[in-house]
Short mmCIF file of C-alpha atoms in Angstrom, two decimals:
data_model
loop_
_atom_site.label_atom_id
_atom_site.label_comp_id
_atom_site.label_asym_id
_atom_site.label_seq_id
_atom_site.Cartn_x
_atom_site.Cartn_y
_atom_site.Cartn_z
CA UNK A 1 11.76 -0.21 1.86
CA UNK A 2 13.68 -3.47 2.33
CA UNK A 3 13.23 -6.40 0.82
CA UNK A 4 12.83 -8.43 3.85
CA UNK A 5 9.39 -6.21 4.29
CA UNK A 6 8.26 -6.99 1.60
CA UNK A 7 8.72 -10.82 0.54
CA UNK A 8 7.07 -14.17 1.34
CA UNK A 9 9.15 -15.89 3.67
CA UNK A 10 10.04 -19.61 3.96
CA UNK A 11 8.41 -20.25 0.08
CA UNK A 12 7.40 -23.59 -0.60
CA UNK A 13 10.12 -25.26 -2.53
CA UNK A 14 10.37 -28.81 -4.20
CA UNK A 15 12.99 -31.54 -4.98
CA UNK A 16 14.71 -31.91 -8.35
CA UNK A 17 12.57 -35.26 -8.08
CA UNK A 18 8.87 -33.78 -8.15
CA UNK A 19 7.00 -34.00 -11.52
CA UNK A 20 5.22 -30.44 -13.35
CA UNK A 21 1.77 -32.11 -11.24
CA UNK A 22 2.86 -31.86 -7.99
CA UNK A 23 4.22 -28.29 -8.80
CA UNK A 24 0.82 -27.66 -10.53
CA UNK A 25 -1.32 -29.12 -7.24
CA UNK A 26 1.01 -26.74 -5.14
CA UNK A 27 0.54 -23.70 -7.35
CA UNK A 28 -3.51 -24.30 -7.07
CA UNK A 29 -3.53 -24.73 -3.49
CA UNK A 30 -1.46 -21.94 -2.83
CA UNK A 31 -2.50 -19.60 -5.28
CA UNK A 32 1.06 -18.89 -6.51
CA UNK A 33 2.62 -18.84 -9.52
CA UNK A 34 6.40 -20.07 -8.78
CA UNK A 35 7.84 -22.67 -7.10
CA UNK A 36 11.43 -23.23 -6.05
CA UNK A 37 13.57 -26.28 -6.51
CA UNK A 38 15.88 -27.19 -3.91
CA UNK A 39 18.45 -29.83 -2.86
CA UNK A 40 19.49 -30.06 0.82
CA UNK A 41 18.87 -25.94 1.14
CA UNK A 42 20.79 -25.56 -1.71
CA UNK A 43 18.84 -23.59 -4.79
CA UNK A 44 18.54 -25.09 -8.15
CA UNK A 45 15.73 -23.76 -9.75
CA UNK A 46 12.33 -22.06 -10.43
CA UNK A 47 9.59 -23.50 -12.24
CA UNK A 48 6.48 -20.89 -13.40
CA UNK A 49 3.01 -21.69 -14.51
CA UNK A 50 4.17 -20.03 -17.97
CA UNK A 51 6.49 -23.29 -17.78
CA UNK A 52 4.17 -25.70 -16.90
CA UNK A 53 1.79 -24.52 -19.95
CA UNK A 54 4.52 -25.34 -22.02
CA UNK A 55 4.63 -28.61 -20.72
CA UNK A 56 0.71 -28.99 -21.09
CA UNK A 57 0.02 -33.01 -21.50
CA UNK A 58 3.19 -33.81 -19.88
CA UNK A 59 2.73 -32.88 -16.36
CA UNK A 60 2.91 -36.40 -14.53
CA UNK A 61 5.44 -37.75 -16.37
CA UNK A 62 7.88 -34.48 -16.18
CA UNK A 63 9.94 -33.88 -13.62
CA UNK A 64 10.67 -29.99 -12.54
CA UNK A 65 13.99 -30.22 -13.69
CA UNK A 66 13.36 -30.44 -17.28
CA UNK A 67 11.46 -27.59 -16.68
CA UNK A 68 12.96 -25.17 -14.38
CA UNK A 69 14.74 -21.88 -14.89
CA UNK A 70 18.48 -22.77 -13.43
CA UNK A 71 20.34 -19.31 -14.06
CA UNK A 72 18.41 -17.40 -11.89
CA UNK A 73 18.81 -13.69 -10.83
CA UNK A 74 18.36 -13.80 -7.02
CA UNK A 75 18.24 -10.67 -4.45
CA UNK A 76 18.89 -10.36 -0.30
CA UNK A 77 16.81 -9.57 2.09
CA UNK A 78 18.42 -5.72 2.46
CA UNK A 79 18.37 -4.62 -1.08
CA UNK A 80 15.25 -2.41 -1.49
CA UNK A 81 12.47 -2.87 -3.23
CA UNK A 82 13.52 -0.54 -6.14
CA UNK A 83 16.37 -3.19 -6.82
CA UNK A 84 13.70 -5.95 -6.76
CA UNK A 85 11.73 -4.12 -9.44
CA UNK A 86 14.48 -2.73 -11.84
CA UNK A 87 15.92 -6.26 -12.11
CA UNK A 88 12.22 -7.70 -12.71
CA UNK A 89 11.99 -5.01 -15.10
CA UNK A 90 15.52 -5.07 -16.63
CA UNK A 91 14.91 -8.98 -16.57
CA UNK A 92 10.95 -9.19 -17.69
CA UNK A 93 10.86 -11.53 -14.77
CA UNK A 94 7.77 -11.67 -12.52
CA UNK A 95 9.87 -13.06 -9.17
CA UNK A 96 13.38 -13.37 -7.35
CA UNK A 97 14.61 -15.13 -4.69
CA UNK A 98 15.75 -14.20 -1.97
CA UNK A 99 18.69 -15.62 -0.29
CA UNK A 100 21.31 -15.50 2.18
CA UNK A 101 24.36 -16.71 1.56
CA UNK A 102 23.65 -19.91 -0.26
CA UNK A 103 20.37 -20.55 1.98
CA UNK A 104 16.68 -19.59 0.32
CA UNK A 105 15.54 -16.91 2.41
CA UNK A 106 12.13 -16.17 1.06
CA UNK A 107 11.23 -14.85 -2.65
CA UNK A 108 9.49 -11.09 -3.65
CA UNK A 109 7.20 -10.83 -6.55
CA UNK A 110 5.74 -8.39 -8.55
CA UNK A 111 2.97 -9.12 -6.68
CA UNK A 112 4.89 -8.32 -3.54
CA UNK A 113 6.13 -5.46 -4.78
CA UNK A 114 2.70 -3.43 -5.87
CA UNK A 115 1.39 -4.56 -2.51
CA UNK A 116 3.96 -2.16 -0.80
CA UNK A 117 3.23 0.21 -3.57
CA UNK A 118 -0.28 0.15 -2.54
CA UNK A 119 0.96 0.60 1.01
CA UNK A 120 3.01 3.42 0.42
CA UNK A 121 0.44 4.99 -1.49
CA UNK A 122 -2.40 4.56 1.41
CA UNK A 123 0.09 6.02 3.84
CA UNK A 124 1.11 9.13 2.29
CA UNK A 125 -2.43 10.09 1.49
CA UNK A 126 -3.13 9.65 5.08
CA UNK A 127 -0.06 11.92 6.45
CA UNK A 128 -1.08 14.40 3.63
CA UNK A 129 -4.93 14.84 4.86
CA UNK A 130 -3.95 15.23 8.33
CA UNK A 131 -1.15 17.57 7.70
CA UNK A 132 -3.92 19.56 5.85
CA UNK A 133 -6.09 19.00 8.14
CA UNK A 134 -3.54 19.89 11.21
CA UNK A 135 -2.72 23.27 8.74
CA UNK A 136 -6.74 24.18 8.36
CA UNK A 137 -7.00 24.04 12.62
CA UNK A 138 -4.37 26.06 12.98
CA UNK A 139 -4.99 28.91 10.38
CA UNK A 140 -8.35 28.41 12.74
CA UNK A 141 -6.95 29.14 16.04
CA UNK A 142 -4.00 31.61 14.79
CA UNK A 143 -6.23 34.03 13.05
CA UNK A 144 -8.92 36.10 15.21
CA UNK A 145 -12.16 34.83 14.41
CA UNK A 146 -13.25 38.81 14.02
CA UNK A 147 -11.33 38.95 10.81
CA UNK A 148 -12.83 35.79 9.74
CA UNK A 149 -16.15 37.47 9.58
CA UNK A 150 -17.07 39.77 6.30
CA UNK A 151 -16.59 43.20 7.19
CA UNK A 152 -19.24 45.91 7.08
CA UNK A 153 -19.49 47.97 3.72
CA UNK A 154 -16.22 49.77 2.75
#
């Protein structure tokens, strides 16, 4: 599964400008836990709610780039979703972005990530009960239903 299945596309992003609050109002209204920072397309960060708890008390008066992750690990929209995870994993990161090129293309999550799990999961137990299903029929209509019967003594 590629990434570009599985990510949010067009994430909300910020300027280097905005304080922690306005990334904090986003993150409520949303229901997200990551925002981007971006200059003229250009990526320059990530702030995460773990970041604005650090910055508890501060929030107005901080702006996201005192804040924000800068040396971020980013993915494209082909890799698969196994890359996403082992580098969340090899990482202990909860989110990448996803560019391409030098433009923000969306961003996958962990989130994301056990959704398509979940999706996976669904669909092969669905193609699994109908291909047992499909197998029960036919041993149905293959075998003579005279030998399905208990014979007479023996």
């Amino acid at each position: 599964m590629r990434i570009a299945q599985v990510m949010t596309p067009d994430p909300i992003a910020v300027g280097p400008d905005a304080s922690l609050a306005t990334v904090k109002s986003l993150m409520e209204a949303w229901k997200f836990r990551r925002v981007l920072i971006t200059e003229h397309g250009k990526l320059l960060g990530i702030v995460t709610d773990r970041d604005l708890r650090e910055h508890n008390g501060y929030l107005e008066s901080t702006k996201v780039t005192a804040a924000m992750r800068s040396n971020l690990i980013t993915i494209t929209p082909n890799h698969t979703a196994e890359d996403a995870a082992r580098l969340m994993i090899d990482h202990k990161i909860g989110g990448l972005p996803v560019m391409e090129g030098e433009s923000v293309v969306g961003i996958v999550t962990a989130t994301d990530l056990l959704k398509a799990f979940v999706r996976v999961v669904t669909a092969t137990e669905y193609i699994v009960d109908n291909r047992a299903s499909e197998r029960s029929n036919a041993c149905h209509r293959v075998v003579p239903s005279s030998l399905l019967k208990p014979s007479g003594g023996g």
